[in-house]
mmCIF file of C-alpha atoms in Angstrom:
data_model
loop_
_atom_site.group_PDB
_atom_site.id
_atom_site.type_symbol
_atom_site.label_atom_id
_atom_site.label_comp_id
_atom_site.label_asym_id
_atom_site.label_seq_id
_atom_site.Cartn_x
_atom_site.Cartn_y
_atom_site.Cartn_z
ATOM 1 C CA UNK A 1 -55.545 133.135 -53.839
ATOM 2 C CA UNK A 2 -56.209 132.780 -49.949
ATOM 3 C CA UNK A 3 -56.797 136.468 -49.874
ATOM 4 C CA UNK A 4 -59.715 136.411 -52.307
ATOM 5 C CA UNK A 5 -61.127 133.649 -50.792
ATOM 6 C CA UNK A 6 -61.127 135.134 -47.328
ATOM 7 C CA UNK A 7 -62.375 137.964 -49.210
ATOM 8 C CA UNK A 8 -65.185 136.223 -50.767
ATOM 9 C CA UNK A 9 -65.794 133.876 -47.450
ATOM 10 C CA UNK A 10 -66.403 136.996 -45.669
ATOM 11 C CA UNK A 11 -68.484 138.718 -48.058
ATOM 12 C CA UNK A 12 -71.162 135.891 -48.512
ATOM 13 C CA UNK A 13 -71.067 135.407 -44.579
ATOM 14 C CA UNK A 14 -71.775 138.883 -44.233
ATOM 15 C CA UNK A 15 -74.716 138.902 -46.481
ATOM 16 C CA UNK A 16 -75.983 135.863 -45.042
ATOM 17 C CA UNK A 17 -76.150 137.389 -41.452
ATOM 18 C CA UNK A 18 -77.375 140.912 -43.005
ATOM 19 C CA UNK A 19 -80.529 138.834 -44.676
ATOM 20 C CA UNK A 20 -81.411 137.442 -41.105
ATOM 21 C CA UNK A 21 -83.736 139.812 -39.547
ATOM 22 C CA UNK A 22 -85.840 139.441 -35.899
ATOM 23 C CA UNK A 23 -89.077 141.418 -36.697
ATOM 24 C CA UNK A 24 -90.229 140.787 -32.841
ATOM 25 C CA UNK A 25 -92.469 143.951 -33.671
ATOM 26 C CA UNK A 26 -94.412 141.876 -36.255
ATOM 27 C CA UNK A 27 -98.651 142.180 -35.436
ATOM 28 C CA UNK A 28 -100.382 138.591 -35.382
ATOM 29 C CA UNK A 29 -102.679 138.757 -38.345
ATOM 30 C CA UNK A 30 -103.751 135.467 -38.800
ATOM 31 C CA UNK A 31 -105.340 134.974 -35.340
ATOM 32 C CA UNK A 32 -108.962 133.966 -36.041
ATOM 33 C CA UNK A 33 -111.857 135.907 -34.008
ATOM 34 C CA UNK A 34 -114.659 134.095 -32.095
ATOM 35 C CA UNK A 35 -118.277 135.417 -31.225
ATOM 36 C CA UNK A 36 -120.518 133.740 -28.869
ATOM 37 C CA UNK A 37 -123.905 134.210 -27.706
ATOM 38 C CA UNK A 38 -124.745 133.512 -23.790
ATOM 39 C CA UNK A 39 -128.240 133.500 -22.688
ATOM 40 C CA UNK A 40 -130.813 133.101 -19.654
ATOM 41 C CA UNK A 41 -128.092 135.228 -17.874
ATOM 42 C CA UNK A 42 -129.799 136.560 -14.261
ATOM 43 C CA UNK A 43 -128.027 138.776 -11.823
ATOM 44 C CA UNK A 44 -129.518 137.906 -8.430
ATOM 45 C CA UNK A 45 -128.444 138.972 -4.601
ATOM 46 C CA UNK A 46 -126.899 135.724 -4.171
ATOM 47 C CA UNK A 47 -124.429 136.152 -6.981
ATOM 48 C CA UNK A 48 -123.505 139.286 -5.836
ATOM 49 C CA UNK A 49 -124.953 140.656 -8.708
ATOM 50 C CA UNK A 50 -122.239 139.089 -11.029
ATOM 51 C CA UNK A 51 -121.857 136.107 -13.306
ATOM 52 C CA UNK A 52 -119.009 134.483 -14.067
ATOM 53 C CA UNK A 53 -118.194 133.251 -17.898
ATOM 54 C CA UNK A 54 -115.640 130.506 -18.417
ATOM 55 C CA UNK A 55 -113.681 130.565 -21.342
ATOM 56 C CA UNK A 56 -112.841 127.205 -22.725
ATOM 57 C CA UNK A 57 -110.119 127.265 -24.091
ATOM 58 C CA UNK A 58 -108.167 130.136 -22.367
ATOM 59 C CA UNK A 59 -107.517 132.828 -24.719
ATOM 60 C CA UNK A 60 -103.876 134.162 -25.508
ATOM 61 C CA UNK A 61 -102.541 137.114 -23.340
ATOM 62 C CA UNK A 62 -103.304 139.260 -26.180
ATOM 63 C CA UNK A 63 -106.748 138.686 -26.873
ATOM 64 C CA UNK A 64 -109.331 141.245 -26.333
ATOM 65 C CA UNK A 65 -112.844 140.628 -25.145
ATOM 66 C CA UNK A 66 -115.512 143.059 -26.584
ATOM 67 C CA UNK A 67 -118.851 142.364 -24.826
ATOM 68 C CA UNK A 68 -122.647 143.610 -26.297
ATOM 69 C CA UNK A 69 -125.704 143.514 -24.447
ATOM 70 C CA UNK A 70 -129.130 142.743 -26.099
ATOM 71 C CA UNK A 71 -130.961 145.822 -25.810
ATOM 72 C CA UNK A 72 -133.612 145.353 -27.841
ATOM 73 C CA UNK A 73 -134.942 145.125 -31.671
ATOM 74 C CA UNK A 74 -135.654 147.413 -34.579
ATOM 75 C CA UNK A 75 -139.010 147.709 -36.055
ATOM 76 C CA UNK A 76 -138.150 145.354 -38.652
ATOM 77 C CA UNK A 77 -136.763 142.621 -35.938
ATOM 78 C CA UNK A 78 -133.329 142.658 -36.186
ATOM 79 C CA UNK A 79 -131.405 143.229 -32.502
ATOM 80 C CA UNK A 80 -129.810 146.029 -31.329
ATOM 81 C CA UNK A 81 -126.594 145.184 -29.258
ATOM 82 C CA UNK A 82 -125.099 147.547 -27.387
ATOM 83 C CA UNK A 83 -121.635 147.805 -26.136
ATOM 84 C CA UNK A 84 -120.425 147.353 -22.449
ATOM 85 C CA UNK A 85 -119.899 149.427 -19.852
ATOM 86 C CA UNK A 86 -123.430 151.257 -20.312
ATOM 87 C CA UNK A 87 -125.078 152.677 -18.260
ATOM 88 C CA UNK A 88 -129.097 153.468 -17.254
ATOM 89 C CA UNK A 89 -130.707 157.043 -15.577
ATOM 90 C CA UNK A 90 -134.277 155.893 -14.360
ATOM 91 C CA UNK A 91 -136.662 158.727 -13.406
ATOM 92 C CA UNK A 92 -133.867 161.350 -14.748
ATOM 93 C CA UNK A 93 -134.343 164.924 -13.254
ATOM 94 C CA UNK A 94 -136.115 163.709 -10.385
ATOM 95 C CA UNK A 95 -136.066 162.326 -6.749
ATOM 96 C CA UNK A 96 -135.991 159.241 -7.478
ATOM 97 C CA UNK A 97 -133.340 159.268 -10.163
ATOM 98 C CA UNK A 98 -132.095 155.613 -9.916
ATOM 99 C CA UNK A 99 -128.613 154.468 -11.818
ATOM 100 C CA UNK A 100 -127.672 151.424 -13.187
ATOM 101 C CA UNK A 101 -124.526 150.265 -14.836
ATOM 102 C CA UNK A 102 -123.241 147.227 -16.751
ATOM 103 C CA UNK A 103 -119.402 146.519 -16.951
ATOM 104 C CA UNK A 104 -117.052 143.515 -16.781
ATOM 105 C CA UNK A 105 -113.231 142.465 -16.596
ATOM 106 C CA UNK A 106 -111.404 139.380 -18.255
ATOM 107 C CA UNK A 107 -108.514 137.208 -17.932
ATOM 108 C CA UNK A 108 -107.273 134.454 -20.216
ATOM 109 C CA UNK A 109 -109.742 132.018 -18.173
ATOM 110 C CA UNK A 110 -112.995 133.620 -17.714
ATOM 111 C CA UNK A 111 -115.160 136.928 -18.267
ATOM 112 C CA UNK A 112 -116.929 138.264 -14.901
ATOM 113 C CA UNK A 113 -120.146 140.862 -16.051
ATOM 114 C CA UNK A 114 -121.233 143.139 -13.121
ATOM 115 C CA UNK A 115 -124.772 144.811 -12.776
ATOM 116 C CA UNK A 116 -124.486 147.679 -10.225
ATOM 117 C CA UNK A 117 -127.231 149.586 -9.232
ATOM 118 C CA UNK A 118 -128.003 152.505 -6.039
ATOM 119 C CA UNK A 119 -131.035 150.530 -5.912
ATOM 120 C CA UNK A 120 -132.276 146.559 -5.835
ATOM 121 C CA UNK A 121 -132.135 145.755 -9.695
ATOM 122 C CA UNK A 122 -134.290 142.820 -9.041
ATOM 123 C CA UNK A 123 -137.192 145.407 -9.442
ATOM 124 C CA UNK A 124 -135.752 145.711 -12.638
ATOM 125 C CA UNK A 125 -136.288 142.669 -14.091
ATOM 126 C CA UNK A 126 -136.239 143.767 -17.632
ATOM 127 C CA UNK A 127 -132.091 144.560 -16.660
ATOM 128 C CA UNK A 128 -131.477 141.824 -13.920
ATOM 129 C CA UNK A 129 -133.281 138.660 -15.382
ATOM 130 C CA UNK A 130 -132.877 136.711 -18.275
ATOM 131 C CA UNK A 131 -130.152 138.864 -19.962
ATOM 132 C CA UNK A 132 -128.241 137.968 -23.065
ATOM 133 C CA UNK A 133 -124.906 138.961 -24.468
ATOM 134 C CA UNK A 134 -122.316 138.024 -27.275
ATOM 135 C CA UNK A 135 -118.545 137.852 -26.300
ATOM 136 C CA UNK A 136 -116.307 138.655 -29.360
ATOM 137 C CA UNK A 137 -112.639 137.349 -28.639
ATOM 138 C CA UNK A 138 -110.536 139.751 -31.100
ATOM 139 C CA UNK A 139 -106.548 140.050 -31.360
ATOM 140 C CA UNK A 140 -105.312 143.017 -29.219
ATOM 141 C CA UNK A 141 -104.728 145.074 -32.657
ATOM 142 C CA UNK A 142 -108.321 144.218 -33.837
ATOM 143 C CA UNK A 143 -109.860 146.626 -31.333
ATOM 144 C CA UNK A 144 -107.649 149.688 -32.640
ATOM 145 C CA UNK A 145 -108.864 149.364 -36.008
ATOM 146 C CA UNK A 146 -112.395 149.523 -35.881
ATOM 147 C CA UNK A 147 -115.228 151.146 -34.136
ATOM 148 C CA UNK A 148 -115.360 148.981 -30.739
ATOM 149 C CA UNK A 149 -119.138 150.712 -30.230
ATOM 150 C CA UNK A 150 -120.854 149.425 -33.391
ATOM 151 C CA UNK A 151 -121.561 146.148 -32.948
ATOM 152 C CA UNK A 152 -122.442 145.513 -36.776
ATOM 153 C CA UNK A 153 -119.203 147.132 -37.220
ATOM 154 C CA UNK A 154 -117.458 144.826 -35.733
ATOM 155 C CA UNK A 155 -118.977 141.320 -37.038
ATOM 156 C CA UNK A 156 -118.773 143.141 -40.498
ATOM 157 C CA UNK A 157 -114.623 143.307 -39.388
ATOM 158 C CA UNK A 158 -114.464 140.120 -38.155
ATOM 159 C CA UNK A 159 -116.419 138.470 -41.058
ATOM 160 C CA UNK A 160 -113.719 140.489 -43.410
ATOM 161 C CA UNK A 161 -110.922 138.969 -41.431
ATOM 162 C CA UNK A 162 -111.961 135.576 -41.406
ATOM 163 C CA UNK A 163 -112.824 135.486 -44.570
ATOM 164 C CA UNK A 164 -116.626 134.200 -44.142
ATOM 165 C CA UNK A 165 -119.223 134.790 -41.892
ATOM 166 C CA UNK A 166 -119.164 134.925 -38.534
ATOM 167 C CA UNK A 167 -120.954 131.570 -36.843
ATOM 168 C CA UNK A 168 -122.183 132.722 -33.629
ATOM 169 C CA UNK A 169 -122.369 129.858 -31.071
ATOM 170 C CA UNK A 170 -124.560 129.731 -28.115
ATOM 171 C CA UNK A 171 -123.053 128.655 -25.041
#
């Protein structure tokens, strides 16, 4: 009678150990995307050329930052955001060619945009002055399964993850 309840003490320990897994290569799906709007952003000599974007809270270690530029607007009014890095070719083909580039880098605390330029970009003023991009804060998984570059792409994604639409806040 010991025997088959050593047996049976052994088996049921067994199979409660077995059912005990660590899945430490689970993906976070329930982390909740954010999209802001910041505005009246100018890149001047004294900033270096650079503005500096505080995140409040921080974000998690494996958040991604996606950043669009206002480019424009359609016919019909609606904007056209485009992703950065981009870059500009003025007077392509020619002496004069000038470049400019957008491009940034992020840490849990803060997002830091850059406007470079082989020229002063303050005689740009349409690409130095009174700028305005949206920040989407996306899970590190997020930005492998959709198309990064299509802005509507992504609030679409977003929208779909969240389960509503996507309230954009101004900041």
């Amino acid at each position: 009678m010991k025997k088959i309840f050593l047996l049976l003490t052994t088996v049921i320990g067994t199979l409660a150990f077995t059912s005990c897994t660590n899945n430490d290569d689970r993906v976070d799906n329930d982390t909740i995307s954010e999209v802001f709007e910041v505005d009246n952003v100018n890149f001047t000599a004294t900033g270096n050329f650079r503005v500096t974007v505080p995140l409040n809270p921080s974000i998690y270690s494996s958040d991604v930052i996606l950043l669009y530029r206002l480019s424009g607007s359609t016919s019909n009014g609606k904007d056209i955001w485009e992703p950065v890095p981009t870059s500009y070719t003025f007077n392509a083909g020619t002496a004069n060619e000038e470049n400019l580039k957008y491009f940034f880098d992020f840490s849990q605390d803060d997002i830091t945009i850059y406007l470079e330029a082989d020229f002063d970009p303050l005689t740009r003023q349409d690409f130095s002055l009174n700028q305005v991009f949206r920040v989407a804060i996306v899970p590190g998984y997020f930005s492998q399964t959709v198309n990064t570059n299509d802005f509507d792409a992504v609030m679409s994604a977003i929208s779909a993850q969240n389960g509503s639409d996507v309230q954009i806040e101004k900041r």
